[in-house]
Amino acid sequence: MKKAIIIFSLIIAVFSVSAAAQKEKEKVVLPLDQILEADAKHNLNVAWQYFKLKKAYQAALMRTEETLAAHPTFSKIDEILYISGMSSYYLANGKGKQKINPEMLNDDEKERFAPKRLIEDAVAFLGTLVEEHPDSKYRKKAEKYLKLIKPEK
């Protein structure tokens, strides 16, 4: 009887180890592109919230620039460019609930958030959107603001 219990215990132990090993093999390791895509989607969602709901254009711009740097091939890069361009435009014009206080900025940030630089950035972001993403649903809005920013002569 004792031998049967010991054998039964050993069989259960072997199957438990085998099952644990099988589960370990089944763990899927995601490719880097999928990880970057998921992170970029999260940043995009947060950026939209800052942009639309909170009118926190500096925060939206920081989120989108992080995505542009980390994942320039993001599937929704047109939205990132739109938020970046519009946030830059709005910040340059002093709009939104989040005001830039030059006294609180270091020299690099003062240059980065100077109205002239923000307008240049808005033109670059929106221009890239128009040129590289002609089928984007944000293209017409981008073109409209590009005409406002730098009217044709």
Short mmCIF file of C-alpha atoms in Angstrom, two decimals, residues 6-139:
data_model
loop_
_atom_site.label_atom_id
_atom_site.label_comp_id
_atom_site.label_asym_id
_atom_site.label_seq_id
_atom_site.Cartn_x
_atom_site.Cartn_y
_atom_site.Cartn_z
CA ILE A 6 4.66 6.61 -3.23
CA ILE A 7 4.31 5.64 -6.89
CA PHE A 8 1.09 7.64 -7.18
CA SER A 9 2.80 10.68 -5.57
CA LEU A 10 5.73 10.37 -7.97
CA ILE A 11 3.41 10.21 -10.97
CA ILE A 12 1.56 13.34 -9.80
CA ALA A 13 4.87 15.15 -9.24
CA VAL A 14 6.15 14.22 -12.71
CA PHE A 15 2.92 15.40 -14.34
CA SER A 16 2.99 18.63 -12.32
CA VAL A 17 6.54 19.41 -13.41
CA SER A 18 5.68 18.47 -16.98
CA ALA A 19 2.58 20.69 -16.96
CA ALA A 20 4.57 23.61 -15.53
CA ALA A 21 7.25 23.14 -18.19
CA GLN A 22 4.58 23.06 -20.91
CA LYS A 23 3.03 26.30 -19.62
CA GLU A 24 6.46 27.91 -19.64
CA LYS A 25 6.91 26.89 -23.28
CA GLU A 26 3.48 28.28 -24.15
CA LYS A 27 4.31 31.77 -22.93
CA VAL A 28 4.37 33.95 -25.99
CA VAL A 29 7.15 36.46 -26.33
CA LEU A 30 5.87 39.41 -28.32
CA PRO A 31 8.05 40.86 -31.05
CA LEU A 32 9.48 44.30 -30.39
CA ASP A 33 7.23 45.87 -33.06
CA GLN A 34 4.09 44.71 -31.25
CA ILE A 35 5.40 46.05 -27.96
CA LEU A 36 6.24 49.41 -29.54
CA GLU A 37 2.85 49.51 -31.27
CA ALA A 38 1.02 48.86 -27.99
CA ASP A 39 3.05 51.52 -26.20
CA ALA A 40 2.46 53.99 -29.02
CA LYS A 41 -1.31 53.34 -28.92
CA HIS A 42 -1.29 54.00 -25.19
CA ASN A 43 0.62 57.26 -25.71
CA LEU A 44 -1.80 58.25 -28.46
CA ASN A 45 -4.82 57.67 -26.22
CA VAL A 46 -3.25 59.71 -23.42
CA ALA A 47 -2.27 62.46 -25.88
CA TRP A 48 -5.86 62.66 -27.18
CA GLN A 49 -7.11 63.02 -23.61
CA TYR A 50 -4.67 65.82 -22.90
CA PHE A 51 -5.51 67.44 -26.24
CA LYS A 52 -9.30 67.17 -26.30
CA LEU A 53 -10.45 66.92 -22.73
CA LYS A 54 -7.87 68.82 -20.73
CA LYS A 55 -6.65 71.30 -23.33
CA ALA A 56 -3.17 70.54 -21.94
CA TYR A 57 -1.28 71.08 -25.18
CA GLN A 58 2.20 70.95 -23.70
CA ALA A 59 1.48 67.53 -22.16
CA ALA A 60 -0.06 66.30 -25.43
CA LEU A 61 2.99 67.49 -27.33
CA MET A 62 5.36 65.74 -24.95
CA ARG A 63 3.46 62.44 -25.39
CA THR A 64 3.42 62.66 -29.16
CA GLU A 65 7.08 63.61 -29.42
CA GLU A 66 7.95 60.58 -27.28
CA THR A 67 6.08 58.37 -29.74
CA LEU A 68 7.66 60.02 -32.78
CA ALA A 69 11.11 59.36 -31.34
CA ALA A 70 10.47 55.81 -30.18
CA HIS A 71 8.26 54.45 -32.98
CA PRO A 72 8.29 56.53 -36.18
CA THR A 73 6.58 53.69 -38.10
CA PHE A 74 3.54 53.65 -35.78
CA SER A 75 0.38 52.69 -37.66
CA LYS A 76 -1.42 55.86 -36.53
CA ILE A 77 1.46 58.27 -37.03
CA ASP A 78 -0.89 60.66 -38.87
CA GLU A 79 -2.81 61.22 -35.63
CA ILE A 80 0.45 61.77 -33.76
CA LEU A 81 1.50 64.38 -36.35
CA TYR A 82 -1.89 66.09 -36.14
CA ILE A 83 -1.85 66.35 -32.35
CA SER A 84 1.77 67.51 -32.42
CA GLY A 85 1.07 70.18 -35.02
CA MET A 86 -2.10 71.48 -33.45
CA SER A 87 -0.64 71.44 -29.93
CA SER A 88 2.36 73.42 -31.17
CA TYR A 89 0.05 75.89 -32.92
CA TYR A 90 -2.19 76.33 -29.89
CA LEU A 91 0.76 76.74 -27.51
CA ALA A 92 2.29 79.38 -29.78
CA ASN A 93 -0.97 81.30 -29.59
CA GLY A 94 -1.31 80.99 -25.81
CA LYS A 95 -4.35 78.74 -25.96
CA GLY A 96 -5.28 75.96 -23.58
CA LYS A 97 -5.39 75.51 -19.86
CA GLN A 98 -1.70 74.76 -19.59
CA LYS A 99 0.28 77.99 -19.88
CA ILE A 100 4.00 78.05 -20.47
CA ASN A 101 5.79 80.12 -17.86
CA PRO A 102 9.20 81.15 -19.26
CA GLU A 103 10.50 81.79 -15.75
CA MET A 104 10.05 78.10 -14.91
CA LEU A 105 11.94 76.86 -17.99
CA ASN A 106 15.64 76.21 -18.49
CA ASP A 107 17.40 77.71 -21.52
CA ASP A 108 16.74 74.71 -23.79
CA GLU A 109 13.06 74.66 -22.85
CA LYS A 110 12.77 78.43 -23.39
CA GLU A 111 14.05 77.95 -26.91
CA ARG A 112 11.85 74.87 -27.46
CA PHE A 113 8.66 76.59 -26.33
CA ALA A 114 9.29 80.02 -27.87
CA PRO A 115 6.26 81.01 -29.98
CA LYS A 116 8.31 81.33 -33.18
CA ARG A 117 9.77 77.85 -32.72
CA LEU A 118 6.35 76.39 -31.91
CA ILE A 119 4.95 77.84 -35.14
CA GLU A 120 7.85 76.35 -37.10
CA ASP A 121 7.19 72.99 -35.46
CA ALA A 122 3.46 73.22 -36.21
CA VAL A 123 4.25 73.84 -39.89
CA ALA A 124 6.67 70.90 -39.92
CA PHE A 125 4.28 68.46 -38.24
CA LEU A 126 1.21 69.46 -40.25
CA GLY A 127 3.22 69.68 -43.48
CA THR A 128 4.53 66.16 -42.94
CA LEU A 129 1.00 64.95 -42.31
CA VAL A 130 -0.26 66.50 -45.56
CA GLU A 131 2.68 65.30 -47.66
CA GLU A 132 3.21 61.80 -46.31
CA HIS A 133 -0.35 60.80 -45.38
CA PRO A 134 -2.66 62.00 -48.18
CA ASP A 135 -5.41 59.57 -47.16
CA SER A 136 -5.50 60.65 -43.51
CA LYS A 137 -8.79 61.89 -42.14
CA TYR A 138 -6.81 64.76 -40.54
CA ARG A 139 -5.35 66.00 -43.80
#
